[in-house]
XYZ file of C-alpha atoms in Angstrom:
557
model
C 8.498 22.847 28.352
C 6.606 21.374 25.478
C 2.842 21.253 25.602
C 0.371 19.278 23.565
C -3.033 20.847 23.192
C -6.087 18.750 23.030
C -9.174 20.273 21.374
C -12.602 19.629 22.764
C -14.504 18.909 19.588
C -17.658 18.149 21.511
C -18.081 21.856 22.319
C -17.222 23.457 18.994
C -17.545 20.727 16.462
C -14.416 21.902 14.671
C -10.716 21.241 14.938
C -8.655 24.059 16.441
C -5.048 24.745 15.598
C -2.872 24.276 18.600
C -1.026 27.292 19.847
C 2.714 27.273 20.357
C 2.415 28.910 23.784
C 0.138 28.086 26.675
C -0.717 31.740 27.036
C -2.457 31.713 23.643
C -4.863 28.890 24.594
C -8.530 29.771 24.766
C -10.446 29.000 27.930
C -12.270 26.114 26.286
C -9.067 24.149 25.911
C -7.488 22.015 28.617
C -3.735 21.730 28.815
C -2.207 18.439 30.020
C 1.503 18.192 30.750
C 2.712 14.820 29.480
C 6.434 15.448 29.371
C 8.654 13.539 31.832
C 9.752 15.450 34.918
C 13.505 15.958 34.892
C 15.535 14.759 37.820
C 16.766 17.314 40.345
C 20.319 17.150 38.994
C 19.108 17.700 35.429
C 16.935 20.593 36.579
C 19.963 22.290 38.161
C 22.206 21.968 35.094
C 19.639 22.489 32.393
C 19.885 25.738 30.429
C 16.763 27.785 30.176
C 15.462 28.429 26.774
C 14.972 31.983 25.710
C 11.214 31.621 25.545
C 10.943 30.310 29.153
C 9.338 32.898 31.389
C 9.875 33.678 35.003
C 6.774 31.790 35.929
C 8.241 28.595 34.443
C 11.382 28.788 36.498
C 9.683 29.230 39.849
C 8.546 25.629 40.187
C 12.012 24.377 39.286
C 13.525 26.449 42.050
C 11.033 24.979 44.558
C 11.850 21.441 43.412
C 15.533 22.079 43.969
C 15.225 23.337 47.562
C 12.345 20.994 48.753
C 14.176 17.680 49.220
C 17.014 19.322 51.110
C 14.665 20.778 53.769
C 12.783 17.464 54.087
C 16.047 15.616 54.684
C 16.998 18.018 57.429
C 13.613 17.623 59.088
C 13.842 13.819 58.843
C 17.275 13.738 60.468
C 16.020 15.981 63.261
C 13.024 13.729 64.004
C 15.178 10.581 64.025
C 17.629 12.204 66.395
C 14.842 13.175 68.778
C 13.389 9.653 68.703
C 16.783 8.141 69.436
C 17.309 10.453 72.386
C 13.853 9.552 73.709
C 14.567 5.798 73.448
C 17.903 6.127 75.219
C 16.330 8.186 77.979
C 13.493 5.643 78.449
C 15.891 2.688 78.546
C 18.072 4.436 81.096
C 15.077 5.200 83.292
C 13.829 1.598 83.034
C 17.194 0.146 84.052
C 17.507 2.513 86.965
C 13.945 1.656 88.045
C 14.570 -2.099 87.914
C 17.765 -1.774 89.921
C 16.065 0.248 92.596
C 12.709 -1.712 92.652
C 11.791 -3.879 95.624
C 8.612 -6.002 95.990
C 5.966 -4.959 98.426
C 6.424 -6.682 101.765
C 4.020 -9.633 102.262
C 1.061 -9.149 104.489
C 1.955 -10.419 107.959
C 0.202 -13.384 109.538
C -2.832 -12.468 111.568
C -5.759 -14.071 113.404
C -8.651 -15.303 111.330
C -11.573 -13.097 110.567
C -15.063 -14.357 111.288
C -15.626 -15.205 107.614
C -12.343 -17.092 107.349
C -13.128 -19.027 110.518
C -16.524 -20.027 109.142
C -14.938 -21.254 105.910
C -12.381 -23.315 107.811
C -15.100 -24.813 110.016
C -17.105 -25.828 106.929
C -14.264 -27.643 105.130
C -15.322 -31.160 106.125
C -19.005 -30.468 105.497
C -18.108 -29.184 102.020
C -16.144 -32.355 101.308
C -19.109 -34.506 102.271
C -21.415 -32.363 100.140
C -19.106 -32.631 97.109
C -19.076 -36.459 97.566
C -15.746 -37.180 95.813
C -12.433 -35.649 94.741
C -9.215 -36.671 93.070
C -6.157 -36.846 95.333
C -2.387 -36.907 94.957
C -0.486 -37.620 98.172
C 3.195 -37.587 99.040
C 4.109 -38.893 102.497
C 7.476 -39.454 104.085
C 10.957 -38.670 102.840
C 13.846 -40.407 101.152
C 13.645 -44.168 100.748
C 10.532 -44.304 102.949
C 8.515 -41.960 100.724
C 5.174 -43.236 99.433
C 3.044 -41.670 96.716
C -0.691 -42.140 96.218
C -2.804 -41.196 93.206
C -6.536 -41.831 92.915
C -9.828 -40.767 94.431
C -11.608 -40.462 97.757
C -15.382 -40.894 98.070
C -16.370 -39.271 101.352
C -20.051 -40.139 100.918
C -19.307 -43.892 101.121
C -16.053 -43.789 103.097
C -14.272 -45.333 100.102
C -10.704 -44.960 98.832
C -9.382 -46.135 95.467
C -5.652 -45.474 95.014
C -2.549 -46.507 93.148
C 0.347 -46.879 95.591
C 3.908 -46.149 94.499
C 7.127 -44.537 95.610
C 10.317 -46.095 96.982
C 8.662 -46.918 100.332
C 5.538 -48.646 98.949
C 6.751 -52.151 99.868
C 4.138 -54.923 99.818
C 1.362 -52.403 99.173
C 2.716 -51.369 95.758
C -0.162 -51.643 93.290
C -3.878 -50.911 93.562
C -5.656 -50.347 96.865
C -9.276 -49.998 97.948
C -10.552 -49.303 101.406
C -14.162 -49.210 102.555
C -14.446 -48.210 106.173
C -12.047 -50.422 108.127
C -11.753 -53.100 105.409
C -8.646 -52.805 103.237
C -7.973 -54.850 100.096
C -4.978 -54.597 97.796
C -3.991 -55.902 94.379
C -0.198 -56.123 94.697
C 1.957 -55.509 91.641
C 5.654 -55.696 92.602
C 6.693 -55.082 88.964
C 4.816 -51.763 88.718
C 6.776 -48.606 87.935
C 7.787 -46.576 90.998
C 5.718 -43.556 89.971
C 1.983 -44.196 90.463
C -0.703 -43.263 87.952
C -4.456 -42.868 88.144
C -6.120 -46.297 88.630
C -8.533 -47.635 85.992
C -12.099 -46.504 86.634
C -13.324 -50.116 86.346
C -11.014 -52.020 88.699
C -9.632 -55.419 87.649
C -11.723 -58.335 88.870
C -8.935 -60.689 89.990
C -6.018 -60.894 92.437
C -7.595 -58.737 95.150
C -6.850 -59.830 98.697
C -7.711 -58.733 102.186
C -4.703 -57.007 103.747
C -3.526 -55.906 107.159
C -1.019 -53.078 107.352
C 2.084 -53.752 109.413
C 2.308 -51.938 112.765
C 3.875 -48.524 112.282
C 3.307 -48.530 108.523
C 3.470 -45.110 106.858
C 0.282 -45.803 104.916
C -2.159 -46.287 107.816
C -2.309 -42.702 109.176
C -2.433 -41.270 105.642
C -5.496 -43.349 104.736
C -7.156 -42.410 108.010
C -6.505 -38.728 107.301
C -8.098 -38.879 103.839
C -11.306 -40.479 105.133
C -11.525 -38.246 108.209
C -11.645 -35.062 106.106
C -15.457 -35.294 105.917
C -18.162 -34.692 108.511
C -21.886 -33.991 108.595
C -21.589 -30.881 110.775
C -19.158 -27.934 110.942
C -16.122 -28.103 113.182
C -15.478 -25.762 116.056
C -12.637 -23.565 114.806
C -10.595 -21.604 117.365
C -10.303 -18.091 115.929
C -8.349 -16.622 118.851
C -4.541 -16.459 118.606
C -4.239 -18.933 121.462
C -6.265 -21.477 119.473
C -3.587 -21.785 116.803
C -5.710 -20.789 113.790
C -4.114 -17.988 111.758
C -4.250 -16.536 108.268
C -0.788 -16.951 106.715
C -0.831 -15.745 103.111
C -2.695 -15.624 99.835
C -1.425 -17.767 96.967
C -2.529 -18.342 93.401
C -2.727 -21.940 92.193
C -4.310 -23.383 89.031
C -7.572 -23.517 90.994
C -7.430 -19.741 91.510
C -6.558 -17.426 94.428
C -6.500 -19.321 97.725
C -6.110 -18.363 101.373
C -3.416 -20.235 103.300
C -4.686 -20.898 106.825
C -2.808 -22.547 109.657
C -4.912 -24.546 112.100
C -4.898 -27.866 113.971
C -6.354 -30.947 112.315
C -10.076 -31.415 113.004
C -11.310 -33.712 115.732
C -11.271 -37.328 114.546
C -8.331 -36.918 112.165
C -4.968 -38.474 113.050
C -3.079 -36.169 115.417
C -0.265 -34.170 113.873
C 3.212 -35.197 114.881
C 5.788 -32.962 116.444
C 7.851 -30.824 114.127
C 10.982 -32.748 115.145
C 9.761 -35.923 113.448
C 11.287 -36.830 110.103
C 13.584 -34.838 107.847
C 13.184 -32.535 104.916
C 12.228 -34.143 101.619
C 9.682 -34.132 98.852
C 6.713 -33.675 101.169
C 7.784 -30.437 102.819
C 5.920 -29.577 106.029
C 5.396 -26.014 107.175
C 8.433 -24.733 109.072
C 6.554 -24.565 112.362
C 5.128 -28.083 112.068
C 1.512 -26.918 111.996
C -1.150 -28.039 109.538
C -1.918 -25.639 106.710
C -4.975 -25.492 104.488
C -5.327 -23.928 101.056
C -8.985 -22.818 100.842
C -11.005 -21.053 98.186
C -13.916 -18.721 98.801
C -16.409 -21.637 98.805
C -14.666 -23.485 101.687
C -13.232 -26.106 99.302
C -9.913 -27.609 100.317
C -7.365 -27.686 97.474
C -4.178 -28.492 99.349
C -3.215 -29.762 102.782
C 0.261 -29.888 104.321
C 0.793 -31.517 107.713
C 2.971 -33.980 109.609
C 1.657 -37.317 110.900
C 3.061 -39.873 113.334
C 4.861 -42.760 111.581
C 4.467 -40.979 108.236
C 6.393 -37.731 108.613
C 5.601 -34.789 106.338
C 2.452 -35.249 104.247
C 1.248 -33.164 101.305
C -2.222 -33.760 99.847
C -3.362 -32.033 96.645
C -7.061 -32.278 95.757
C -8.542 -32.109 92.268
C -12.061 -30.842 92.868
C -13.226 -31.384 89.260
C -12.021 -35.001 88.933
C -14.827 -36.823 90.736
C -16.010 -39.978 88.935
C -18.312 -42.541 90.522
C -16.165 -45.240 92.132
C -16.906 -48.951 91.962
C -15.839 -51.132 94.900
C -14.422 -54.545 94.041
C -16.364 -57.736 94.772
C -14.557 -58.283 98.077
C -16.038 -54.981 99.287
C -19.548 -55.774 98.064
C -19.360 -54.547 94.455
C -20.901 -51.447 93.038
C -23.607 -49.765 95.132
C -27.288 -50.211 94.464
C -30.666 -49.028 95.668
C -32.192 -51.819 97.778
C -35.911 -52.297 97.299
C -38.610 -54.903 97.811
C -38.860 -57.758 95.344
C -41.280 -57.617 92.474
C -43.694 -60.514 91.973
C -41.527 -61.991 89.215
C -38.374 -61.765 91.352
C -40.164 -63.335 94.323
C -41.385 -66.228 92.162
C -37.856 -66.900 90.866
C -36.525 -66.891 94.419
C -39.252 -69.235 95.700
C -38.716 -71.671 92.833
C -34.931 -71.687 93.236
C -34.654 -74.980 95.251
C -36.694 -76.941 92.699
C -34.724 -75.337 89.874
C -31.395 -76.329 91.426
C -32.466 -79.931 92.074
C -33.613 -80.248 88.475
C -30.286 -78.835 87.325
C -28.378 -81.448 89.315
C -25.061 -79.774 90.074
C -22.425 -77.232 89.081
C -18.729 -76.527 89.056
C -17.738 -73.996 91.692
C -14.990 -71.381 91.947
C -14.258 -69.987 95.402
C -12.953 -66.532 96.309
C -13.042 -65.990 100.048
C -11.252 -63.216 101.994
C -12.090 -64.694 105.364
C -9.546 -62.888 107.536
C -6.815 -60.280 107.519
C -4.249 -63.020 106.921
C -6.474 -65.579 105.161
C -7.368 -65.237 101.496
C -8.770 -68.444 100.056
C -9.164 -69.589 96.456
C -10.762 -72.861 95.460
C -12.356 -74.980 92.754
C -14.464 -78.130 92.688
C -17.988 -79.534 92.322
C -21.342 -79.219 94.062
C -24.347 -81.558 93.749
C -27.821 -80.445 94.806
C -29.354 -83.865 94.264
C -26.831 -85.692 96.473
C -26.327 -82.647 98.739
C -22.537 -82.974 98.521
C -19.583 -80.720 97.687
C -15.907 -81.414 96.975
C -13.345 -78.598 96.687
C -9.590 -77.990 96.609
C -8.832 -74.831 98.590
C -5.605 -72.800 98.517
C -4.458 -70.101 100.921
C -2.526 -67.299 99.205
C -0.256 -67.123 102.225
C 0.716 -70.821 101.828
C 0.857 -71.318 98.048
C 2.405 -74.822 98.071
C -0.320 -76.443 100.235
C -3.958 -77.355 99.574
C -6.898 -78.247 101.765
C -9.366 -80.761 100.309
C -12.864 -80.178 101.664
C -15.738 -82.642 101.372
C -19.239 -81.885 102.541
C -22.260 -84.201 102.718
C -25.336 -84.609 104.847
C -23.287 -86.054 107.706
C -20.858 -83.148 108.030
C -17.549 -81.809 106.756
C -14.205 -83.576 106.260
C -10.826 -81.945 105.543
C -7.305 -83.038 104.735
C -4.128 -80.979 104.074
C -1.887 -82.112 101.234
C 0.946 -80.743 99.087
C -0.321 -78.878 96.054
C 0.994 -81.506 93.602
C -1.066 -84.243 95.302
C -4.211 -82.124 95.502
C -4.681 -81.321 91.833
C -1.973 -78.709 91.248
C -2.611 -75.292 89.759
C -1.527 -72.010 91.282
C -2.536 -70.507 94.589
C -4.542 -67.841 92.750
C -6.265 -70.430 90.501
C -6.061 -73.938 91.982
C -7.177 -76.938 89.953
C -10.146 -79.104 90.893
C -9.453 -81.829 93.444
C -8.368 -85.306 92.309
C -10.809 -88.167 91.800
C -11.216 -90.432 93.620
C -10.420 -88.493 96.794
C -6.989 -89.450 98.107
C -6.604 -91.362 101.303
C -5.125 -89.588 104.240
C -5.775 -88.225 107.653
C -9.199 -86.751 106.971
C -10.554 -84.650 109.831
C -14.305 -85.138 110.050
C -16.731 -83.000 112.028
C -20.475 -82.733 112.248
C -20.560 -78.974 111.830
C -18.137 -76.089 111.483
C -18.672 -72.420 112.171
C -15.954 -70.906 109.966
C -16.858 -68.717 107.000
C -15.811 -71.259 104.379
C -17.961 -74.021 105.837
C -20.925 -71.669 106.187
C -20.633 -70.561 102.555
C -20.393 -74.117 101.208
C -23.218 -75.270 103.447
C -25.444 -72.399 102.259
C -24.727 -73.305 98.631
C -25.613 -76.983 99.184
C -28.784 -76.272 101.142
C -29.981 -73.723 98.560
C -31.314 -76.702 96.636
C -33.473 -77.890 99.532
C -34.178 -75.169 102.084
C -33.931 -72.025 99.957
C -33.406 -68.615 101.473
C -34.181 -67.585 105.027
C -35.654 -64.337 106.241
C -36.908 -61.304 104.378
C -35.288 -60.603 101.024
C -34.501 -57.353 99.214
C -33.206 -56.706 95.731
C -29.878 -54.876 96.011
C -29.104 -54.156 92.350
C -28.851 -55.537 88.854
C -25.467 -56.902 87.790
C -23.735 -59.012 85.161
C -21.729 -62.188 85.656
C -20.540 -64.714 83.081
C -22.192 -62.591 80.401
C -25.655 -62.910 81.979
C -27.830 -60.272 83.621
C -28.703 -61.186 87.194
C -30.704 -59.808 90.104
C -28.668 -59.579 93.306
C -31.031 -60.533 96.145
C -29.934 -60.302 99.768
C -31.473 -62.212 102.662
C -30.592 -63.994 105.870
C -29.880 -62.928 109.456
C -27.712 -59.911 110.184
C -24.730 -62.039 111.246
C -24.844 -64.218 108.112
C -26.097 -62.133 105.220
C -26.311 -64.012 101.924
C -26.625 -62.631 98.400
C -28.135 -64.754 95.646
C -27.204 -63.850 92.065
C -30.148 -65.224 90.068
C -30.412 -64.774 86.315
C -33.660 -64.196 84.468
C -34.025 -67.967 83.847
C -34.037 -68.655 87.599
C -30.505 -70.170 87.701
C -28.222 -69.400 90.631
C -24.969 -67.946 89.259
C -23.246 -66.781 92.425
C -23.681 -66.982 96.184
C -22.055 -64.411 98.474
C -21.524 -64.414 102.235
C -20.462 -61.483 104.392
C -17.536 -62.760 106.462
C -16.524 -61.906 109.998
C -13.765 -59.669 108.577
C -16.394 -57.447 106.907
C -15.541 -58.576 103.373
C -17.634 -60.645 100.967
C -16.727 -64.239 100.024
C -18.416 -65.803 97.000
C -18.899 -69.032 95.088
C -19.331 -68.763 91.317
C -21.572 -71.560 90.011
C -21.606 -72.943 86.477
C -24.171 -75.684 85.644
C -22.368 -78.924 84.819
C -22.464 -82.707 85.199
C -20.991 -83.553 88.588
C -19.107 -86.829 89.178
C -20.489 -89.177 91.771
C -18.801 -88.499 95.078
C -18.196 -91.103 97.737
C -19.423 -90.539 101.263
C -17.173 -88.732 103.662
C -14.976 -90.854 105.924
C -16.357 -91.238 109.384
C -14.292 -90.782 112.503
C -13.290 -94.138 113.997
C -15.439 -95.176 116.937
C -13.491 -95.606 120.163
C -12.841 -99.294 121.017
C -15.018 -100.380 123.925
C -13.190 -101.279 127.140
C -13.046 -104.918 128.275
C -16.017 -105.797 130.495
C -15.288 -106.061 134.161
C -16.480 -109.100 136.071
C -19.774 -108.241 137.575
C -20.096 -108.355 141.281
C -22.924 -110.320 142.763
C -26.026 -108.167 142.823
C -26.794 -107.084 146.366
C -30.235 -107.840 147.592
C -30.357 -104.388 149.097
C -31.021 -101.782 146.458
C -28.665 -98.749 146.199
C -29.999 -95.426 147.303
C -31.808 -93.747 144.497
C -32.051 -96.899 142.384
C -35.375 -97.682 140.817
């Protein structure tokens, strides 16, 4: 092995002659081996030089035997790892083949805590105010699906109705207490979606569900799942309340409890009603609740008369503020006493209307479960007259012309083409001059339409009656208005007065519990002729008078 010697001139200051052998190097020199290391094969076949010592050959011998021992050790370790992997895989397969899940916990009576949570379900719903709902009711072609929200605090439902069994109710639906209005959409897709938070303003109508309809008991069930006091829950086995299982849903771990529906909810039907389908009832026909630890209901499965199996899934985090449509009174407010400025505008309203002269009117009046009226025409506060063409959505090809003046009300029924045309949802204004026909005149009428028109005409002379309260602030026709309510309890009126003192809308609560309204737009009103008067009966021919008796009749003066 050749060695190059490097002198450390910094220590001696002179150049040293390198020695031919490492053994001759002084201690102050450092030897650095810079020759390339021969490969193992070269080391085995290389011939030692005569000057190589025994100490030089020792490292070469170690280099020759080292890699061979390392290879043997490596093969041994790999073999042991392979055997370990095979053994582990074999044990895993045998364990999987022999594994069996733990048996589920058997059904049992409710504990005291579980009974208290079940009893507080309806109180919790009322406390939470609102929740999102998804309902499936019925099976097969009669299945209906509902998506939307329930507001237990105001007894309000807002749903999109779909499914193959939706029928005439397909579309949007709102219910406030017993009053149900729908916005039918026969062309809607079968699968419902969440309704728009701000409901459309048009095409809503009062609706009566057909006898035996699947929808009626489902709507009753949704509203009856709220109460202001806990229910009495039977915790004994004979009472029917039992803990069934524990399940994990997206809302978290829930207890499945079987118990009868609370008092006031629609009674559950027998388990023999209906067939299996999408809404799968429990096998024993009993109602089951999925409850969390805070007594919140996340799922309900039951069976109802006329509806069959019903599954309700609640979304407890989807709880927006709902806005009722105009037919149900509009969005809620906080009634309060009038301010001085609001009272002055209300007191000056008759003079303001007379100075204005008149207005065009648009009528929307859900006056009965089968009567939904739409109309258009004119109203004059100076002449105290009104003239409207009124359409009933149930009879779209007919119109009723209504004329009102100081003497009373006159009506005539005509085909739509003779009464101005238009559609049933948006009829045109009545023809001028009024057509001749069999007008029916009367001094007064007690129906909702006549009362609303009469209140609008007399607003320019008599003003409001009774104490008034401000219900809320609203917007109509792009103007901010104060909604002021007054009148007797059986004929409540709402005046929509803008900040200039102009009447923009007049509402009347109808006998059906809905709100009818007249939208008013200031305009020049044509001069209207007086209403036709009923023909006076022809007097009978005078009888020949008998000669007056000199004796007066008894009782004659």
